[in-house]
PDB file of C-alpha atoms in Angstrom:
ATOM      1  CA  UNK A  43      27.316  64.801  43.095  1.00 81.00           C
ATOM      2  CA  UNK A  44      25.353  64.078  46.180  1.00 83.00           C
ATOM      3  CA  UNK A  45      25.349  66.616  49.128  1.00 89.00           C
ATOM      4  CA  UNK A  46      28.443  66.090  51.194  1.00 91.00           C
ATOM      5  CA  UNK A  47      26.354  66.026  54.370  1.00 93.00           C
ATOM      6  CA  UNK A  48      24.283  63.052  53.155  1.00 91.00           C
ATOM      7  CA  UNK A  49      27.274  61.081  52.060  1.00 91.00           C
ATOM      8  CA  UNK A  50      28.978  61.850  55.531  1.00 93.00           C
ATOM      9  CA  UNK A  51      25.705  60.844  57.266  1.00 93.00           C
ATOM     10  CA  UNK A  52      25.804  57.495  55.545  1.00 92.00           C
ATOM     11  CA  UNK A  53      29.618  57.074  56.586  1.00 93.00           C
ATOM     12  CA  UNK A  54      28.415  57.748  60.152  1.00 94.00           C
ATOM     13  CA  UNK A  55      25.596  55.253  59.900  1.00 95.00           C
ATOM     14  CA  UNK A  56      28.015  52.502  58.572  1.00 95.00           C
ATOM     15  CA  UNK A  57      30.369  53.141  61.525  1.00 95.00           C
ATOM     16  CA  UNK A  58      27.617  53.030  64.275  1.00 95.00           C
ATOM     17  CA  UNK A  59      26.355  49.711  62.603  1.00 96.00           C
ATOM     18  CA  UNK A  60      29.995  48.276  62.698  1.00 96.00           C
ATOM     19  CA  UNK A  61      30.483  49.419  66.319  1.00 95.00           C
ATOM     20  CA  UNK A  62      27.133  47.921  67.712  1.00 95.00           C
ATOM     21  CA  UNK A  63      26.862  44.865  65.397  1.00 95.00           C
ATOM     22  CA  UNK A  64      28.118  42.475  68.145  1.00 96.00           C
ATOM     23  CA  UNK A  65      25.838  43.666  70.821  1.00 95.00           C
ATOM     24  CA  UNK A  66      22.903  43.831  68.415  1.00 95.00           C
ATOM     25  CA  UNK A  67      23.302  40.267  67.452  1.00 96.00           C
ATOM     26  CA  UNK A  68      23.612  38.997  71.013  1.00 95.00           C
ATOM     27  CA  UNK A  69      20.379  40.851  72.076  1.00 96.00           C
ATOM     28  CA  UNK A  70      18.674  39.520  69.029  1.00 95.00           C
ATOM     29  CA  UNK A  71      19.875  35.898  69.944  1.00 95.00           C
ATOM     30  CA  UNK A  72      18.372  36.342  73.308  1.00 95.00           C
ATOM     31  CA  UNK A  73      14.909  37.800  71.927  1.00 95.00           C
ATOM     32  CA  UNK A  74      14.542  34.822  69.467  1.00 95.00           C
ATOM     33  CA  UNK A  75      15.566  32.188  71.974  1.00 93.00           C
ATOM     34  CA  UNK A  76      12.337  30.458  72.774  1.00 93.00           C
ATOM     35  CA  UNK A  77      13.904  28.587  75.868  1.00 94.00           C
ATOM     36  CA  UNK A  78      14.644  31.736  77.811  1.00 93.00           C
ATOM     37  CA  UNK A  79      12.138  33.130  80.139  1.00 94.00           C
ATOM     38  CA  UNK A  80       9.669  35.964  78.796  1.00 95.00           C
ATOM     39  CA  UNK A  81      11.012  38.492  81.328  1.00 94.00           C
ATOM     40  CA  UNK A  82      14.606  38.189  80.135  1.00 95.00           C
ATOM     41  CA  UNK A  83      13.539  38.280  76.398  1.00 96.00           C
ATOM     42  CA  UNK A  84      11.325  41.416  77.185  1.00 96.00           C
ATOM     43  CA  UNK A  85      14.272  43.085  78.925  1.00 96.00           C
ATOM     44  CA  UNK A  86      16.541  42.299  75.878  1.00 96.00           C
ATOM     45  CA  UNK A  87      13.845  43.801  73.622  1.00 96.00           C
ATOM     46  CA  UNK A  88      13.895  46.947  75.679  1.00 96.00           C
ATOM     47  CA  UNK A  89      17.733  47.231  75.608  1.00 95.00           C
ATOM     48  CA  UNK A  90      17.520  46.719  71.846  1.00 95.00           C
ATOM     49  CA  UNK A  91      15.133  49.571  71.552  1.00 95.00           C
ATOM     50  CA  UNK A  92      17.443  51.926  73.550  1.00 95.00           C
ATOM     51  CA  UNK A  93      20.099  51.465  71.100  1.00 94.00           C
ATOM     52  CA  UNK A  94      20.682  54.079  68.399  1.00 94.00           C
ATOM     53  CA  UNK A  95      18.524  53.701  65.418  1.00 94.00           C
ATOM     54  CA  UNK A  96      21.291  54.368  63.079  1.00 93.00           C
ATOM     55  CA  UNK A  97      22.964  51.349  64.478  1.00 93.00           C
ATOM     56  CA  UNK A  98      20.657  48.988  62.517  1.00 93.00           C
ATOM     57  CA  UNK A  99      21.889  47.795  59.347  1.00 93.00           C
ATOM     58  CA  UNK A 100      18.670  48.341  57.508  1.00 94.00           C
ATOM     59  CA  UNK A 101      19.211  52.154  57.938  1.00 93.00           C
ATOM     60  CA  UNK A 102      22.295  52.045  55.553  1.00 92.00           C
ATOM     61  CA  UNK A 103      21.374  53.175  52.073  1.00 92.00           C
ATOM     62  CA  UNK A 104      23.621  52.014  49.066  1.00 93.00           C
ATOM     63  CA  UNK A 105      25.449  55.008  47.414  1.00 93.00           C
ATOM     64  CA  UNK A 106      27.404  55.345  44.235  1.00 94.00           C
ATOM     65  CA  UNK A 107      31.230  55.102  45.318  1.00 92.00           C
ATOM     66  CA  UNK A 108      31.987  57.985  42.812  1.00 92.00           C
ATOM     67  CA  UNK A 109      29.217  60.377  42.956  1.00 92.00           C
ATOM     68  CA  UNK A 110      27.362  59.387  46.204  1.00 91.00           C
ATOM     69  CA  UNK A 111      24.004  59.113  44.120  1.00 93.00           C
ATOM     70  CA  UNK A 112      21.526  57.046  46.040  1.00 93.00           C
ATOM     71  CA  UNK A 113      19.229  55.862  43.183  1.00 93.00           C
ATOM     72  CA  UNK A 114      19.791  53.631  40.272  1.00 94.00           C
ATOM     73  CA  UNK A 115      22.479  51.844  42.242  1.00 94.00           C
ATOM     74  CA  UNK A 116      24.128  48.645  40.842  1.00 94.00           C
ATOM     75  CA  UNK A 117      25.130  46.570  43.908  1.00 94.00           C
ATOM     76  CA  UNK A 118      27.798  44.420  41.956  1.00 93.00           C
ATOM     77  CA  UNK A 119      29.715  47.297  40.696  1.00 93.00           C
ATOM     78  CA  UNK A 120      28.821  49.736  43.533  1.00 94.00           C
ATOM     79  CA  UNK A 121      28.184  52.372  40.832  1.00 94.00           C
ATOM     80  CA  UNK A 122      25.231  54.453  39.637  1.00 95.00           C
ATOM     81  CA  UNK A 123      23.679  53.979  36.223  1.00 93.00           C
ATOM     82  CA  UNK A 124      25.168  57.216  35.240  1.00 93.00           C
ATOM     83  CA  UNK A 125      28.732  56.573  36.208  1.00 94.00           C
ATOM     84  CA  UNK A 126      28.586  53.005  35.005  1.00 92.00           C
ATOM     85  CA  UNK A 127      27.425  54.296  31.437  1.00 91.00           C
ATOM     86  CA  UNK A 128      30.373  56.801  31.701  1.00 91.00           C
ATOM     87  CA  UNK A 129      32.990  54.502  32.615  1.00 92.00           C
ATOM     88  CA  UNK A 130      31.634  51.802  30.104  1.00 90.00           C
ATOM     89  CA  UNK A 131      31.829  54.356  27.222  1.00 88.00           C
ATOM     90  CA  UNK A 132      35.409  55.077  28.197  1.00 89.00           C
ATOM     91  CA  UNK A 133      36.183  51.410  28.338  1.00 88.00           C
ATOM     92  CA  UNK A 134      37.290  51.523  31.849  1.00 91.00           C
ATOM     93  CA  UNK A 135      35.084  48.570  33.130  1.00 89.00           C
ATOM     94  CA  UNK A 136      36.667  45.313  31.946  1.00 90.00           C
ATOM     95  CA  UNK A 137      34.452  43.209  29.790  1.00 88.00           C
ATOM     96  CA  UNK A 138      31.979  45.857  29.193  1.00 85.00           C
ATOM     97  CA  UNK A 139      31.224  47.455  25.798  1.00 80.00           C
ATOM     98  CA  UNK A 140      28.919  50.260  25.333  1.00 74.00           C
ATOM     99  CA  UNK A 141      26.883  49.801  22.048  1.00 74.00           C
ATOM    100  CA  UNK A 142      25.529  52.692  20.301  1.00 69.00           C
ATOM    101  CA  UNK A 143      23.778  52.772  16.878  1.00 67.00           C
TER     102      UNK A 143
END
């Protein structure tokens, strides 16, 4: 199991990303719009820099849904390799059979 504080930190980051997503998108649209004056684009860049760093979607780290493990993560299943192997050996993942010889 991962530390509870680290899992809670990721939950907090996800909430911040969701909360600030529309504002970040509008500021990025202004920054990337070449038809806007350079002063307006620079002001939007400064406003974007003032926003919390954890409100950026790239700060979110994928974690296993069951254990919170941050490494060896399968995106499609949202599980770590350890839990994937364990659940597959018990036959709890449809269509997956663990082979052992």
